[in-house]
């Protein structure tokens, strides 16, 4: 056999499989109730509405919608998104918006623009695994900043920046998911968002604000994105259609300013030439009809009871000693179990009981998180959530009993 691996770049050689992708393969067994993936509920997809939209797109724009587009993305879609930005308090024009092939591509583009091998960037402890993978694929080093119930801790952030400064190291960016954080579910309040901007201004740093879940609010008022407080063009904002319309569209957007936007477009060019033109037309028409906000309301109506069922079942069935912050929106609950439990090894027991989650270590760049796990509540049916939580509770109970024997 040809020994091709010897020719791999150092970069590719160091790349590892995504833990979540691997888990998702295991959880494809239909008997397994999966709280593992970050999947929207397929019953939320507006199939019928989209059938009509697609017909119109083909009829009115067929020849352009099936053609290549510009790397920056369809102007009408960028204009519509800039208008939505205004409603959120972000001062942006269509020129500041780039349409990307999912936020995942936006994260990859950020890595490509900023990271040289060995560069340091700052991320939450825990943080989104896809962000970790994207930044590490450019051989960046990630330093974790712990979260509390209000998101990334600003005292630790500032201390870390100061201690790096003493070694003449400037972190390339601070990556945050401030609203219904993946995986922890927490929301950074406005006061802390302003503090973060002040720190970035003071130390002349870039913030990457990743906001896929901000619109999935169940019992909290709208909160302005960090980008809304950015007077100096140092925040790269990104959001996606994946959780509010369809992840299969592979459609997301970034908002940034001036020269940085041009650099990001150049870096995206080699990734895909252009984002899927057809789905850009579909999303534009869906928004033009005023259907997106109505659809988001329907999703929230569907997910809020799921969140409640999961929290209630956890209270009823889980043994004492766990902690879980009740998420006010988004798709995830983050559970931390008592001392002595390792959720990575417990995963095999869970699979035997036909229930799945993602273990906490996957989201920690410092190797921590062994007692934690992320549970998704959007994907499963209400009945599956009830049943799955019972199964998971019994797995945890057994693990705790065994732990007591060992102690
Ligand atoms: C925080 C965060 N960022 C980015 C993404 C990627 O989303 P997309 O489907 O737009 O690539 C996800 C998906 O789960 C996410 O949770």
Short mmCIF file of N, CA and C and ligand atoms in Angstrom, two decimals, residues 38 102-104 107 128 175 177 182 210 212-213 240 242-243 250 252, ligand 1:
data_model
loop_
_atom_site.label_atom_id
_atom_site.label_comp_id
_atom_site.label_asym_id
_atom_site.label_seq_id
_atom_site.Cartn_x
_atom_site.Cartn_y
_atom_site.Cartn_z
N UNK A 38 -26.03 18.92 18.46
CA UNK A 38 -26.64 20.26 18.60
C UNK A 38 -27.67 20.44 17.50
N UNK A 102 -22.12 28.46 6.65
CA UNK A 102 -22.23 28.13 8.07
C UNK A 102 -21.30 29.01 8.89
N UNK A 103 -21.63 29.15 10.19
CA UNK A 103 -20.73 29.89 11.08
C UNK A 103 -19.41 29.14 11.22
N UNK A 104 -19.47 27.83 10.99
CA UNK A 104 -18.24 27.06 11.10
C UNK A 104 -17.20 27.58 10.12
N UNK A 107 -15.75 30.76 11.48
CA UNK A 107 -14.73 30.51 12.51
C UNK A 107 -13.41 30.09 11.86
N UNK A 128 -17.38 26.27 22.69
CA UNK A 128 -17.87 25.48 21.56
C UNK A 128 -16.74 24.66 20.91
N UNK A 175 -12.56 34.77 21.99
CA UNK A 175 -13.73 34.13 21.36
C UNK A 175 -14.82 33.92 22.41
N UNK A 177 -19.19 33.19 23.14
CA UNK A 177 -20.57 32.88 22.73
C UNK A 177 -21.43 33.46 23.86
N UNK A 182 -22.93 27.85 24.16
CA UNK A 182 -22.74 26.44 23.88
C UNK A 182 -21.37 26.05 24.41
N UNK A 210 -19.77 34.99 18.69
CA UNK A 210 -20.48 33.93 17.95
C UNK A 210 -21.88 33.82 18.56
N UNK A 212 -25.21 32.05 17.60
CA UNK A 212 -26.21 31.26 16.85
C UNK A 212 -27.56 31.17 17.56
N UNK A 213 -27.57 31.41 18.90
CA UNK A 213 -28.76 31.08 19.70
C UNK A 213 -29.51 32.30 20.23
N UNK A 240 -26.14 32.68 12.37
CA UNK A 240 -26.37 31.62 11.40
C UNK A 240 -27.86 31.33 11.20
N UNK A 242 -28.68 28.30 10.77
CA UNK A 242 -28.76 26.88 11.12
C UNK A 242 -29.79 26.58 12.19
N UNK A 243 -29.90 27.44 13.22
CA UNK A 243 -30.79 27.12 14.34
C UNK A 243 -32.13 27.84 14.21
N UNK A 250 -26.62 25.51 5.11
CA UNK A 250 -25.24 25.95 5.31
C UNK A 250 -25.11 27.45 5.02
N UNK A 252 -24.74 31.29 6.89
CA UNK A 252 -24.52 32.12 8.08
C UNK A 252 -23.98 33.47 7.62
C1 LIG B 1 -21.52 28.29 19.11
C2 LIG B 1 -21.63 27.74 17.72
N1 LIG B 1 -20.95 28.32 16.74
C3 LIG B 1 -21.01 27.88 15.48
C4 LIG B 1 -21.78 26.78 15.16
C5 LIG B 1 -21.78 26.29 13.72
O1 LIG B 1 -22.98 26.58 13.11
P1 LIG B 1 -23.22 26.45 11.55
O2 LIG B 1 -24.22 25.38 11.37
O3 LIG B 1 -23.73 27.80 11.14
O4 LIG B 1 -21.91 26.14 10.90
C6 LIG B 1 -22.50 26.12 16.15
C7 LIG B 1 -23.29 24.93 15.83
O5 LIG B 1 -23.76 24.20 16.67
C8 LIG B 1 -22.44 26.62 17.47
O6 LIG B 1 -23.10 26.06 18.48
#
